[in-house]
CSV table of C-alpha atoms in Angstrom, one decimal:
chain,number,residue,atom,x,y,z
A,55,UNK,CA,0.0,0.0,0.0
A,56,UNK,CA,1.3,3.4,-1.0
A,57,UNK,CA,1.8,6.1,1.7
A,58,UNK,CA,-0.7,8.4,0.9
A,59,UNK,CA,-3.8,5.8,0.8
A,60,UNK,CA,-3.3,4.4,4.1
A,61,UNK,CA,-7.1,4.3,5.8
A,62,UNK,CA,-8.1,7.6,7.7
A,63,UNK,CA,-11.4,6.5,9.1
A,64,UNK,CA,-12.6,9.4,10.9
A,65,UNK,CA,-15.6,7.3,12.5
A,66,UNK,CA,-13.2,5.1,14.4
A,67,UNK,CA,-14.1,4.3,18.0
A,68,UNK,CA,-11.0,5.5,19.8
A,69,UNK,CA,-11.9,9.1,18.9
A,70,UNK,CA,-8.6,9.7,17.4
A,71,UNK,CA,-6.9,9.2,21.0
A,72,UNK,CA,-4.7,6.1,19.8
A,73,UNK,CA,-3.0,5.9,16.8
A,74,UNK,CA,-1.5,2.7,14.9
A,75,UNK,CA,1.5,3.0,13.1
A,76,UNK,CA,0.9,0.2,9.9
A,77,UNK,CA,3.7,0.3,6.8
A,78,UNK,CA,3.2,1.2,3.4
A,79,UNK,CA,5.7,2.4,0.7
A,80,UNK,CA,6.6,5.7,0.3
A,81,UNK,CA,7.4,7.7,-3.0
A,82,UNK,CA,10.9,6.1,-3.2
A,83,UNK,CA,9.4,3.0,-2.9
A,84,UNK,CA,10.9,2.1,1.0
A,85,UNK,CA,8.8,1.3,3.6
A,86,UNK,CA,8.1,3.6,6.0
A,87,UNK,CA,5.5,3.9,9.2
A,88,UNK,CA,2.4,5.8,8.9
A,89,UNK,CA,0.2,6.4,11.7
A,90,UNK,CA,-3.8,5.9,11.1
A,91,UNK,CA,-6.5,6.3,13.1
A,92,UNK,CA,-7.8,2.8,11.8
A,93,UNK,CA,-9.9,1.5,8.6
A,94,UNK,CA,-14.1,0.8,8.6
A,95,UNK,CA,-13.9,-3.3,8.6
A,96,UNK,CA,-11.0,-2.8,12.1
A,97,UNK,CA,-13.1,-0.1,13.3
A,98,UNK,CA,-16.6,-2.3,13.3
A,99,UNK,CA,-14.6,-4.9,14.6
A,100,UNK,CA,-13.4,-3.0,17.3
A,101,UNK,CA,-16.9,-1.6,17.9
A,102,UNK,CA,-18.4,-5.2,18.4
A,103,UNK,CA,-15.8,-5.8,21.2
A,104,UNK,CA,-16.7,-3.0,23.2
A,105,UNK,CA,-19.8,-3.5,23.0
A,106,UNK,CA,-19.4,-7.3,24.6
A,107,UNK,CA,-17.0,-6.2,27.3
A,108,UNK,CA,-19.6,-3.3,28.2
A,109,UNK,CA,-22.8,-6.0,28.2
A,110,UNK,CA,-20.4,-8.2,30.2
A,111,UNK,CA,-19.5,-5.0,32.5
A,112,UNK,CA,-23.3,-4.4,33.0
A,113,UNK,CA,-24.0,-7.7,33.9
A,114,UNK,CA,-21.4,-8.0,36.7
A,115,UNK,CA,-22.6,-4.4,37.9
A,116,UNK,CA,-26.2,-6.1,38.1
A,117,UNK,CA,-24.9,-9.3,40.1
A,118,UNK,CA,-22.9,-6.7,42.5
A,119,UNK,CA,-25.9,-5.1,43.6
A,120,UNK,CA,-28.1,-8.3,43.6
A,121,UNK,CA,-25.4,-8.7,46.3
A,122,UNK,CA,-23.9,-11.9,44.3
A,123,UNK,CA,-20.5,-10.6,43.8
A,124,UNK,CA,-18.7,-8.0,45.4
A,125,UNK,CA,-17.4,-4.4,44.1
A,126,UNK,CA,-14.3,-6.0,43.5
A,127,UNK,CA,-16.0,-8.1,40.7
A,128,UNK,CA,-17.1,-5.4,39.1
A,129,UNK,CA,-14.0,-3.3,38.6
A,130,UNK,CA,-11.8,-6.4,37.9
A,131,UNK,CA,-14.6,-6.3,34.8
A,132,UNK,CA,-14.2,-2.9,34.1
A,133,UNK,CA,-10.9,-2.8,34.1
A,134,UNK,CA,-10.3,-6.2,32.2
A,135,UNK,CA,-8.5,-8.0,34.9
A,136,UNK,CA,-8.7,-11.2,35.8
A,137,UNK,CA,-7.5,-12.8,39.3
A,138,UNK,CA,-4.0,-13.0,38.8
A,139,UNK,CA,-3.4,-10.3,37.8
A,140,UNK,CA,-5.8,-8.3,40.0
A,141,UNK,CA,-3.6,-10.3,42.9
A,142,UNK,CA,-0.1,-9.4,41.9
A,143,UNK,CA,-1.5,-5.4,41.9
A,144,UNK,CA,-2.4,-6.0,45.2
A,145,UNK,CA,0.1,-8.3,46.1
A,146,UNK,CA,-2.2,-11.3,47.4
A,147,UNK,CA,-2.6,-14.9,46.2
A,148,UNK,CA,-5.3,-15.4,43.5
A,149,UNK,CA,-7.6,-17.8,46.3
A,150,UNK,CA,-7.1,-14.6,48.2
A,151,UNK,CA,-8.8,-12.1,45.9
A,152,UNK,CA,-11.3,-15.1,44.5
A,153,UNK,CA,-12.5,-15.1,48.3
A,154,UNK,CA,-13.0,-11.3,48.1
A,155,UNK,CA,-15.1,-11.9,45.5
A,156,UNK,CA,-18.0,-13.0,48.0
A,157,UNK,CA,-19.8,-10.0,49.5
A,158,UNK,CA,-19.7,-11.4,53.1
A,159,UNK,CA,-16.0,-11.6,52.9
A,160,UNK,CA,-15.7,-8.5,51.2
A,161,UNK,CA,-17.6,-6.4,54.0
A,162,UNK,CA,-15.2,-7.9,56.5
A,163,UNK,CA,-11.8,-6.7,54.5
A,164,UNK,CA,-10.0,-4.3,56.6
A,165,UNK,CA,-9.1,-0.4,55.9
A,166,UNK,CA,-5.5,-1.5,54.4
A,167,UNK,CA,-7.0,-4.0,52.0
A,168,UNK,CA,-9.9,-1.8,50.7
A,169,UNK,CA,-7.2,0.7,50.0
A,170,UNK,CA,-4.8,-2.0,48.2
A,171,UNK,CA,-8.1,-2.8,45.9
A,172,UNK,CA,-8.8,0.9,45.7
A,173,UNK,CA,-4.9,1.7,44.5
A,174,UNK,CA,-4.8,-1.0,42.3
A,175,UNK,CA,-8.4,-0.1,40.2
A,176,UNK,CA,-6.6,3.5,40.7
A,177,UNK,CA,-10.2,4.9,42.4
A,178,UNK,CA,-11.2,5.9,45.6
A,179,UNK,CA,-12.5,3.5,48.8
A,180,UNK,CA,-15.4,5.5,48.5
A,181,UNK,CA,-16.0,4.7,44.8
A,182,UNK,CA,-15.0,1.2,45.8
A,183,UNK,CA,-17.5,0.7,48.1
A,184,UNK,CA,-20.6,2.6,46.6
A,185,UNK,CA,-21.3,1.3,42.9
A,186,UNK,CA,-24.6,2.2,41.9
C-alpha cells in the first residue's frame, strides 16, 4: 500500500486518541510507518468488542448489587483483569482475591485491603464501596 492511501477513518471508535502506526511504501518506494487512526472493517470490529465487554461490564454491575459478587467483581470487569493479575497489583494470592469476590467476605476486608483494591483499580474506597 502506498503512503498516501493508508485508511483515515474518521468514525473510528477510539476518537482519534490512539494511533496505529501500519507500513506502506513511500514515493521512493521504501517502507516507512504511517500512523492511522484505523480503517471501517478494524473499526466495526473493534466496535463489536466494546460493546461485549460493556454488556459483560453491565451484567457484573447487576450481580454486584443483587449482592452476588462484590465491588471488586465489578471493577476487575471494568478494568479487564482477571485474578492473577488483580492479585499481583495488590500483592495477594489469586484464592485470596477469589475469596474477596463473596460479599460477606468483602464487607469484612480491613481499611488497608480496601485501600490496596482501591490503589490497584486507581479509584477511591469510596468509589469502591458505593457502585450504583
Amino acid at each position: 500500500m502506498e503512503k498516501d492511501k493508508v485508511p483515515q477513518d474518521d468514525s473510528n471508535v477510539l476518537e482519534g486518541k490512539l494511533k496505529v502506526l501500519k507500513y506502506a511504501v513511500d514515493e521512493n518506494g521504501k517502507y516507512t510507518q504511517v500512523p492511522t487512526v484505523g480503517w471501517e472493517p478494524e473499526n466495526i470490529v473493534l466496535s463489536q468488542a466494546w460493546e461485549e465487554i460493556n454488556e459483560k461490564v453491565e451484567s457484573v454491575r447487576k450481580r454486584v448489587l443483587a449482592n452476588e459478587l462484590s465491588p471488586i467483581a465489578y471493577y476487575m470487569e471494568k478494568q479487564m483483569l482477571d485474578i492473577k493479575m488483580l492479585a499481583q497489583y495488590v500483592g495477594y494470592f489469586g484464592f485470596r482475591v477469589k475469596m474477596h469476590l463473596k460479599p460477606a467476605n468483602f464487607k469484612r476486608l480491613s481499611e488497608n485491603q480496601l485501600d490496596k483494591y482501591a490503589n490497584a483499580f486507581q479509584i477511591t474506597k469510596e468509589q469502591l464501596l458505593n457502585i450504583d
